[in-house]
mmCIF file of C-alpha atoms in Angstrom:
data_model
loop_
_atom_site.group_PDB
_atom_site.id
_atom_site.type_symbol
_atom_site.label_atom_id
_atom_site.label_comp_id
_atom_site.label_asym_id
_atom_site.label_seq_id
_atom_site.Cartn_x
_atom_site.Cartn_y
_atom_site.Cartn_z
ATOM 1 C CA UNK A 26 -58.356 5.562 8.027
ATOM 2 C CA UNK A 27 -58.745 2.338 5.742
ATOM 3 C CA UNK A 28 -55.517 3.242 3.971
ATOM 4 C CA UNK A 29 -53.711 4.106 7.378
ATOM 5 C CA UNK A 30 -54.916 0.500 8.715
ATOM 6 C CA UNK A 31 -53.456 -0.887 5.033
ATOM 7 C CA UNK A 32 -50.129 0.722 5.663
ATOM 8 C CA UNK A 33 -49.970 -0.397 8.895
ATOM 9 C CA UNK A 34 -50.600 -3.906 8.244
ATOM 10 C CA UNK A 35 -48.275 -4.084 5.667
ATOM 11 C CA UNK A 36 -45.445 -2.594 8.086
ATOM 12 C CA UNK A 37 -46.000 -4.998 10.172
ATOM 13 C CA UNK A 38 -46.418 -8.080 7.531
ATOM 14 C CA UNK A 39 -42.469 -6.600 6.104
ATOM 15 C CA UNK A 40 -41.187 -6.530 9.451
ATOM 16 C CA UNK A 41 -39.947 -10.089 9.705
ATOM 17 C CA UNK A 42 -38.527 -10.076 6.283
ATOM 18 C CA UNK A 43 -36.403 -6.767 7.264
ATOM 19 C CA UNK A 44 -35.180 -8.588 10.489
ATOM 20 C CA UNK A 45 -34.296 -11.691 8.904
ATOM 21 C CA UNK A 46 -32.405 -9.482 6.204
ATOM 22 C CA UNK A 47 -30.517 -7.413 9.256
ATOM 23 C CA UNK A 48 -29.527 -10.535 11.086
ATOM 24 C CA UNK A 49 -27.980 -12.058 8.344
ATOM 25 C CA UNK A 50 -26.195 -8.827 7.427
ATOM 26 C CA UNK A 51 -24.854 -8.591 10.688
ATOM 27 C CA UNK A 52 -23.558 -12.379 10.618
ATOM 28 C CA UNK A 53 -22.142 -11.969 7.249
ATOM 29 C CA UNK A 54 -20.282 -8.523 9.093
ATOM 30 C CA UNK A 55 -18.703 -10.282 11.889
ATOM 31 C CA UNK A 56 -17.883 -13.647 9.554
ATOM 32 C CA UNK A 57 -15.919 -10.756 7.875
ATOM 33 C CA UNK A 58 -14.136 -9.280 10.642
ATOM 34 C CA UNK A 59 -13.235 -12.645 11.923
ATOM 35 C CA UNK A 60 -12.029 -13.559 8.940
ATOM 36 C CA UNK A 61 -9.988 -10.687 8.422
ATOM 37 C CA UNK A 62 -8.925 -10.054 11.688
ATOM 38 C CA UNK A 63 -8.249 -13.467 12.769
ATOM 39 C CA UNK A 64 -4.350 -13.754 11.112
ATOM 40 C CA UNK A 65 -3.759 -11.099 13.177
ATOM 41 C CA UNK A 66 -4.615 -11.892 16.586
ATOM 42 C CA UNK A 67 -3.380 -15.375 15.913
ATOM 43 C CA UNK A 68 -0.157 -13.550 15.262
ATOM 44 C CA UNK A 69 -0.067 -11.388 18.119
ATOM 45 C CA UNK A 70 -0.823 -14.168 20.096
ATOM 46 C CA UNK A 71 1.870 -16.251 19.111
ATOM 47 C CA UNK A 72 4.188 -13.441 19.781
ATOM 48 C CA UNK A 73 4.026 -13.745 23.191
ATOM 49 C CA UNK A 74 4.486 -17.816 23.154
ATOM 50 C CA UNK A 75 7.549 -19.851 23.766
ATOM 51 C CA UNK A 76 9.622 -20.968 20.552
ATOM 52 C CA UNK A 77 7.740 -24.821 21.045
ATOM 53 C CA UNK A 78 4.301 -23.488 22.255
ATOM 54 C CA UNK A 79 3.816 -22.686 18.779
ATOM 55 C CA UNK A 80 3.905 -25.585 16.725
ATOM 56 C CA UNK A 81 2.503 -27.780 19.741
ATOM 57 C CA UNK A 82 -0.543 -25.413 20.447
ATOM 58 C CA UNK A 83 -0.572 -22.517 17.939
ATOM 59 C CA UNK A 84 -4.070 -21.426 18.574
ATOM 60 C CA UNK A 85 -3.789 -21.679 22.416
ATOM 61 C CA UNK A 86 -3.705 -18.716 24.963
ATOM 62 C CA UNK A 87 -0.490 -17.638 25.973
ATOM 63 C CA UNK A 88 -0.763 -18.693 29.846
ATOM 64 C CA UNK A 89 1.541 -20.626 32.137
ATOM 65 C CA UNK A 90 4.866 -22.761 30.563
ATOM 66 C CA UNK A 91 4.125 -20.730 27.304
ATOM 67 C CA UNK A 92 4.233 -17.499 27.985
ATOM 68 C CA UNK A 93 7.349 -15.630 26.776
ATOM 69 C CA UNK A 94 6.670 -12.136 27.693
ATOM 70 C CA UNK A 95 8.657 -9.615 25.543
ATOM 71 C CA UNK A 96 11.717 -12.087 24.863
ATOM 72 C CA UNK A 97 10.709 -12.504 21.265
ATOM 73 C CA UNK A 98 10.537 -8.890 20.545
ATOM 74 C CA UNK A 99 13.909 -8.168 22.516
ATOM 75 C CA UNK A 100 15.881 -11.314 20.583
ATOM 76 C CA UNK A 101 14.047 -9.640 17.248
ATOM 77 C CA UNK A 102 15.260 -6.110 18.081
ATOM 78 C CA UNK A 103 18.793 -7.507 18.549
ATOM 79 C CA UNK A 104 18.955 -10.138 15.754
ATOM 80 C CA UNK A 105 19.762 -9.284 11.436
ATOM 81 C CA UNK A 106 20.178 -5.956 12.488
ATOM 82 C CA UNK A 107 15.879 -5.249 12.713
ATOM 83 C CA UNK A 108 15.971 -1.534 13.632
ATOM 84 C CA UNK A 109 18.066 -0.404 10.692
ATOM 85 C CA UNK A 110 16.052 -2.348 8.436
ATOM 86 C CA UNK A 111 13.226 -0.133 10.265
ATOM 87 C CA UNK A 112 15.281 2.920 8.686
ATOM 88 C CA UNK A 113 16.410 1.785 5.322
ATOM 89 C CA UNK A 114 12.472 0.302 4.614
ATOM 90 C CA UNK A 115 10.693 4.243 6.112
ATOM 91 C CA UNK A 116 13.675 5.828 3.661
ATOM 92 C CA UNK A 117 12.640 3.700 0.992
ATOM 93 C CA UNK A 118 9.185 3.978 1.492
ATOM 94 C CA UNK A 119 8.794 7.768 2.126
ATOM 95 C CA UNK A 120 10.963 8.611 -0.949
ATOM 96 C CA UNK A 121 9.293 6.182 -3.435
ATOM 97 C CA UNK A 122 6.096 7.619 -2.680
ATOM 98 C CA UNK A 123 7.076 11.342 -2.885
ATOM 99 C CA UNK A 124 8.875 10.457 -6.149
ATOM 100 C CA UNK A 125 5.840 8.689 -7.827
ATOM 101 C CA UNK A 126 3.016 11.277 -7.129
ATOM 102 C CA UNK A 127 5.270 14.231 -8.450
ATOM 103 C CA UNK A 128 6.215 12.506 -11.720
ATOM 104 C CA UNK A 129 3.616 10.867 -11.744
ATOM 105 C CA UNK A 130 1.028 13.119 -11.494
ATOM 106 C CA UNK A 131 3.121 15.905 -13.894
ATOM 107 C CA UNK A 132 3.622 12.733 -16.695
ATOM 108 C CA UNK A 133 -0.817 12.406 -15.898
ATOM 109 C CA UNK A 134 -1.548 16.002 -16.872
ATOM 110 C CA UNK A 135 0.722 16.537 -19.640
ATOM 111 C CA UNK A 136 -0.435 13.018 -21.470
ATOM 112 C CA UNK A 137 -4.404 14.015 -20.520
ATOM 113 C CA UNK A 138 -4.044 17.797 -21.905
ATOM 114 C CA UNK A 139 -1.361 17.182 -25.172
ATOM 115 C CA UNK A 140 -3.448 15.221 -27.796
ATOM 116 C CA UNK A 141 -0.850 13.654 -29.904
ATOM 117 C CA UNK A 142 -0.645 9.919 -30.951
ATOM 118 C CA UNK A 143 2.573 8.953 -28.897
ATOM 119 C CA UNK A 144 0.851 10.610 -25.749
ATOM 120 C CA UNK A 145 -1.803 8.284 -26.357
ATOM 121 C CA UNK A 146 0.389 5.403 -26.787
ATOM 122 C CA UNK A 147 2.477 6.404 -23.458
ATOM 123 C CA UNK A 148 -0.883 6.464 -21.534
ATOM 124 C CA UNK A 149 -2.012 2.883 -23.402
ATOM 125 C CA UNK A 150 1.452 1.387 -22.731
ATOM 126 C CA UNK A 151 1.225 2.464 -18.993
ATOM 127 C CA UNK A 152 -2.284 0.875 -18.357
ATOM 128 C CA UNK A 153 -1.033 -2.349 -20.392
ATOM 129 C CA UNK A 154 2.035 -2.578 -17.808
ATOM 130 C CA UNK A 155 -0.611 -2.764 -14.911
ATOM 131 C CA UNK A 156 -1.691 -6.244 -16.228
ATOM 132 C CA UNK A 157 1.580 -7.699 -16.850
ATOM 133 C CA UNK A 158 2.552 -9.698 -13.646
ATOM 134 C CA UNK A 159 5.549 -9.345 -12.075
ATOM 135 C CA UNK A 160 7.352 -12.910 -12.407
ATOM 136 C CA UNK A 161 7.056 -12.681 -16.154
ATOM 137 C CA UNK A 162 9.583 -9.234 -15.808
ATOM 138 C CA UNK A 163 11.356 -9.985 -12.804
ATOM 139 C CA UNK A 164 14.938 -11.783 -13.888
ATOM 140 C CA UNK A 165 15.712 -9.004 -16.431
ATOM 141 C CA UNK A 166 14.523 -6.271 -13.865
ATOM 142 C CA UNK A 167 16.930 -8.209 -12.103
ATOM 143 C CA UNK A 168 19.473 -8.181 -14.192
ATOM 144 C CA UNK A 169 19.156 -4.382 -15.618
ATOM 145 C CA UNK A 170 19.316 -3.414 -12.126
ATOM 146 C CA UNK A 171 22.778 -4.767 -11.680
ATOM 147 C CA UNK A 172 24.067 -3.217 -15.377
ATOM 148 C CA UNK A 173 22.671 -0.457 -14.051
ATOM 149 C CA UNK A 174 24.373 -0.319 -10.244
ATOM 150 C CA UNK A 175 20.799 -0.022 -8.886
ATOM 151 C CA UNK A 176 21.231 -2.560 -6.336
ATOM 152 C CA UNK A 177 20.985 0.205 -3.702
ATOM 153 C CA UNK A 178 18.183 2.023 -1.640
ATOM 154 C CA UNK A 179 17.945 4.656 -4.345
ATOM 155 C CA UNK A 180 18.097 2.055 -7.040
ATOM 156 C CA UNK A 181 14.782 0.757 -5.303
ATOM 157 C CA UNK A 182 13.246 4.445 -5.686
ATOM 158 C CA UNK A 183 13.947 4.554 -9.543
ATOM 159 C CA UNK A 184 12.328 0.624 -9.858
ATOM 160 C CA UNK A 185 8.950 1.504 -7.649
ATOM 161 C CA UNK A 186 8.758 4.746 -9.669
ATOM 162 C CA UNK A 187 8.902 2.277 -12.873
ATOM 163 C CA UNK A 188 6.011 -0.679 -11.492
ATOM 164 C CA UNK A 189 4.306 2.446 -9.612
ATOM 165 C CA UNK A 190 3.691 4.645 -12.662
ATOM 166 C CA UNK A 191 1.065 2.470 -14.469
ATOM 167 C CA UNK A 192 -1.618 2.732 -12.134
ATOM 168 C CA UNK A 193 -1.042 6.017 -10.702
ATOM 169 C CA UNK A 194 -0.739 7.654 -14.005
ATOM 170 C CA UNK A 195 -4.276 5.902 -14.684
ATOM 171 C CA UNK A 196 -5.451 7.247 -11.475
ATOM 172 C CA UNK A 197 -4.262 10.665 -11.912
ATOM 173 C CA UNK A 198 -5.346 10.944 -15.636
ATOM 174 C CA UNK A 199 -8.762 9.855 -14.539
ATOM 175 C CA UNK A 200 -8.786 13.026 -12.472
ATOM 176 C CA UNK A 201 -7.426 15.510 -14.506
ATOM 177 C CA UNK A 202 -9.919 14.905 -17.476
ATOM 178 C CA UNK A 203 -12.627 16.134 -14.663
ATOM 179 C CA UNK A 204 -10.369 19.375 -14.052
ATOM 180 C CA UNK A 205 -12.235 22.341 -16.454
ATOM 181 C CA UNK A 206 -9.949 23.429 -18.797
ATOM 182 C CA UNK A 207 -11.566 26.968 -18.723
ATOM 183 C CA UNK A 208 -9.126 27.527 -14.948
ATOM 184 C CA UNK A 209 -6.065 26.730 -16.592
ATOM 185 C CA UNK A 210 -7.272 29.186 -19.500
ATOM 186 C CA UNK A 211 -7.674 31.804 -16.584
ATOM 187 C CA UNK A 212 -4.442 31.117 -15.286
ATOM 188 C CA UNK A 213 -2.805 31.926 -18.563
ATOM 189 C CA UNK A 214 -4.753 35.504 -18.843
ATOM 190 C CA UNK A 215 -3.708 36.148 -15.916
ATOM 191 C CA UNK A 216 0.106 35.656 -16.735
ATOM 192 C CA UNK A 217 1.222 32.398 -15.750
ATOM 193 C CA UNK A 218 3.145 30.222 -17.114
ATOM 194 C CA UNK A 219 2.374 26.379 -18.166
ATOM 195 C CA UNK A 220 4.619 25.531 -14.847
ATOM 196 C CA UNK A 221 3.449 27.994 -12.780
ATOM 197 C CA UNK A 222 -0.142 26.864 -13.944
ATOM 198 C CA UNK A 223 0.196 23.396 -12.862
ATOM 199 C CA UNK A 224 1.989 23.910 -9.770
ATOM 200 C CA UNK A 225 -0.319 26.729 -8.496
ATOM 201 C CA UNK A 226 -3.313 25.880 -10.220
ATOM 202 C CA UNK A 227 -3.903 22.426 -10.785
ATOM 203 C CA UNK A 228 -1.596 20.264 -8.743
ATOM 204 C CA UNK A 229 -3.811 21.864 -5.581
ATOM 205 C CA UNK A 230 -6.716 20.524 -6.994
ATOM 206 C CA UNK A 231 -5.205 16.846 -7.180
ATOM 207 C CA UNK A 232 -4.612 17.084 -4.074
ATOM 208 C CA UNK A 233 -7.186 14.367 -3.065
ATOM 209 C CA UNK A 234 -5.995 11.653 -5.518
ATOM 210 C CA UNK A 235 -3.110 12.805 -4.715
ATOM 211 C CA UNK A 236 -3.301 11.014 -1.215
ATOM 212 C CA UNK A 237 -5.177 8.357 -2.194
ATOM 213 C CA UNK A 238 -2.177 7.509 -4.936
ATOM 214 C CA UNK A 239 0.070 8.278 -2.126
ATOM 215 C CA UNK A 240 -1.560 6.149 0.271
ATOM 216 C CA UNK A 241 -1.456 3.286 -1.956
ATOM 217 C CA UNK A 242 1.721 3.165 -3.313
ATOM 218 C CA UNK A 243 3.070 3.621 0.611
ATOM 219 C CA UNK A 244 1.115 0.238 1.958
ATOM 220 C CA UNK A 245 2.422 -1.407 -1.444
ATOM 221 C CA UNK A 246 6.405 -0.027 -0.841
ATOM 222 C CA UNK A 247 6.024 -0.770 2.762
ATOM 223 C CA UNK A 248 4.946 -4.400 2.488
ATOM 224 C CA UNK A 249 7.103 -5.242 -0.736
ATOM 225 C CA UNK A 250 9.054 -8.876 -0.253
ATOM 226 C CA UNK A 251 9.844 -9.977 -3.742
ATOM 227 C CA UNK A 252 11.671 -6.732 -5.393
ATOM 228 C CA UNK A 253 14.117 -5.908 -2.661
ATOM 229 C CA UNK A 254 14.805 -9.520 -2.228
ATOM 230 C CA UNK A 255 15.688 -9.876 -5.680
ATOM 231 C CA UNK A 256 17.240 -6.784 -5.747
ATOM 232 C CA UNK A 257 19.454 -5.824 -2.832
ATOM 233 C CA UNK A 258 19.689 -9.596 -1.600
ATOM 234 C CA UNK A 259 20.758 -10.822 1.667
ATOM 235 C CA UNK A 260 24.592 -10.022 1.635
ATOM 236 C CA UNK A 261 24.424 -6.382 2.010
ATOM 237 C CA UNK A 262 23.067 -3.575 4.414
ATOM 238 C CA UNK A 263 20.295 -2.400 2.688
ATOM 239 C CA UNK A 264 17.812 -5.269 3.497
ATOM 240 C CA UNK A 265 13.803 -4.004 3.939
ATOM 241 C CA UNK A 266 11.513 -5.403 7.310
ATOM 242 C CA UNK A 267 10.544 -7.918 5.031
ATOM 243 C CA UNK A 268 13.484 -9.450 4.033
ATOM 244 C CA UNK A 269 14.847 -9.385 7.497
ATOM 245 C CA UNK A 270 11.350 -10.867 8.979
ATOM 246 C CA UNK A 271 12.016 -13.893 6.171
ATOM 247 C CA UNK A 272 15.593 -14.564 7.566
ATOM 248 C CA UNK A 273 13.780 -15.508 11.167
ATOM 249 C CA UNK A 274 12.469 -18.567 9.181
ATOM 250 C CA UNK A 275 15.767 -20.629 9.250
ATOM 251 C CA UNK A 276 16.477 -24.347 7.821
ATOM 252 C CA UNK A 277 17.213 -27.374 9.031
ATOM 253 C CA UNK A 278 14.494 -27.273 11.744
ATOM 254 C CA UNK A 279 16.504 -24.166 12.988
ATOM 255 C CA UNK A 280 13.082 -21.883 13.172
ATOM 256 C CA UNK A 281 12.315 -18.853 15.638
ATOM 257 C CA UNK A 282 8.822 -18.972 14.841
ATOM 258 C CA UNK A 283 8.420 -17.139 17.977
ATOM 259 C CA UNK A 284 10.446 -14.424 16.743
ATOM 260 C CA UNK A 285 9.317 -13.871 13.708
ATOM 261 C CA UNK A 286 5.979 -13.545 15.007
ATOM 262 C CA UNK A 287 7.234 -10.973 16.922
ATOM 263 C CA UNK A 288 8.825 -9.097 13.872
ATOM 264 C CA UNK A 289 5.553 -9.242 11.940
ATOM 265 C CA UNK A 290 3.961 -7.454 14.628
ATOM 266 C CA UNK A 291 5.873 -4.491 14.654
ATOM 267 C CA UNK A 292 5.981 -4.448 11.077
ATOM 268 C CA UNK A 293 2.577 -4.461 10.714
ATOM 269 C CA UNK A 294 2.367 -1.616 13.296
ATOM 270 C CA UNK A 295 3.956 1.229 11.576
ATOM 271 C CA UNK A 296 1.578 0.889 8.604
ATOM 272 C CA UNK A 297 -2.138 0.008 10.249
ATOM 273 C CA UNK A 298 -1.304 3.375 12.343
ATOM 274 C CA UNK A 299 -0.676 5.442 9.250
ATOM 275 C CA UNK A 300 -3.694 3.349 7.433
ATOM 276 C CA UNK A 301 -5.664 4.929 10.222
ATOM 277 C CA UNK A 302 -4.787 8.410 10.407
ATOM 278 C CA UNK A 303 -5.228 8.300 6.295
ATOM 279 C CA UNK A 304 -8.147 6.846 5.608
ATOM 280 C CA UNK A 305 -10.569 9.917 5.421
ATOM 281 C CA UNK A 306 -8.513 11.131 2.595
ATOM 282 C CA UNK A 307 -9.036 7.631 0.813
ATOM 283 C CA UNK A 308 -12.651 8.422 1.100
ATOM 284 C CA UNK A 309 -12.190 11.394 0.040
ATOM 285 C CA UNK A 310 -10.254 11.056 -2.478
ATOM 286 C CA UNK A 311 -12.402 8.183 -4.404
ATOM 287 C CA UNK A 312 -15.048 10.078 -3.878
ATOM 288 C CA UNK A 313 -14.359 13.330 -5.405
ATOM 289 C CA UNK A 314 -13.079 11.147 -8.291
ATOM 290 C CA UNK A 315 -16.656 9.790 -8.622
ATOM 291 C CA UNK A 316 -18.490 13.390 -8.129
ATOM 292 C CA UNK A 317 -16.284 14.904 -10.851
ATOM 293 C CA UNK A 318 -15.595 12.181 -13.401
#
């Protein structure tokens, strides 16, 4: 009973301690979510505001003289051409990701399972280019894209595949050093080839990083300014959401602020939803990473 009553006491001695701890856990949660979600509903927000109701009153309800209903999505929609940029940035997207997890992960396995020196130099050169920033490459990417004609959508597809491969190859490398080599040993008992053994065998099993790499490279792709701005420009077709969404800026004092606002949001859209639907497989993926490495 005497160490019952001890317990007890001490419970109940801990018990403001662990409350105190809780409530500032929960205050450090929502000063988070604020935080993070705050540039958005300011954004949304303004969307809805008149082109003047922004700068006057940017953090204001939308109510009364400022309210703007759906004109600054419709003048978006029908301004720089918005929905094919829609089309050319989902092409670009969707085929630079495909592109990067099948070479990339093929380029991971071979590098991890062929011990020579210039694999090992490949794998140290790719992990060096995820440190080198971008503006110290970006005027001769610039200017090899144009020797090289790649100032087109599928010009864009071979440049992510180049800035893409360091850190999936990491990523992917990571994984396949976890990967027994004893089933690929079974696999070639049992008849197959060195292709047919990666494609049946061992490509299924990355099929968790796989995502994750996938998922990665798409919100990367997706939100991309810089590269297609350098690349394609602003006198052809081929322009991205973001490039478009810059153009809404203006000069001279000529700014659609609501517009752009409006732009952002349905940029943003198309990317938080497939965020959503992915995320598991980001879980899942980093954490069969950390069960078998």
């Amino acid at each position: 009973m005497s160490t019952n009553a001890a317990t007890a006491t001490e419970a109940r001695a801990a018990r403001p301690g662990r409350v105190v701890g809780l409530s500032l856990t929960y205050v450090l949660l929502v000063a988070l979510v604020v935080v993070f979600l705050g540039p958005i509903v300011f954004i949304i927000l303004n969307s809805f505001k008149q082109k003047f109701s922004i700068s006057s009153n940017p953090f204001a309800i939308p109510v009364g003289d400022m309210w703007a209903g759906f004109s600054n999505y419709i003048t978006g929609l029908t301004k720089q051409n918005f929905l094919e940029a829609i089309g050319w940035s989902f092409f670009i997207t969707v085929t630079s990701v495909l592109v990067i997890v099948f070479f990339c992960a093929m380029m991971a396995y071979y590098i991890t399972r062929v011990k020579t020196w210039w694999t090992s130099a490949l794998y140290y050169l790719l992990v060096f280019s995820m440190v080198i920033p971008f503006q110290m490459v970006m005027f001769p990417t610039v200017k090899l894209a144009d020797m090289l004609s790649l100032s087109n959508p599928l010009g864009m597809v071979v440049l992510y595949l180049g800035f893409g491969a360091g850190l999936s190859v990491f990523i992917f490398s990571g994984f396949v050093k976890s990967i027994p080599v004893e089933i690929e040993e079974a696999a070639y008992i049992d008849g197959c080839s060195p292709v047919q053994t990666y494609f049946q065998v061992v490509f299924p099993i990355l099929k968790p990083v796989a995502i994750t790499v996938a998922i990665l490279n798409a919100m990367w792709v997706w939100n991309d300014y810089l590269l297609p701005y350098l690349v394609i420009g602003l006198s052809t077709r081929f322009k991205t959401i973001p490039v478009v969404v810059q153009q809404f800026v203006g000069s001279n004092g000529n700014r659609d602020m609501g517009t752009m606002m409006a732009m952002l949001v349905l940029a943003v859209i198309p990317i938080v939803i497939f965020y959503l639907f992915a995320q598991k497989h980001i879980i899942e993926g980093v954490v069969a990473g950390s069960v078998k490495g």
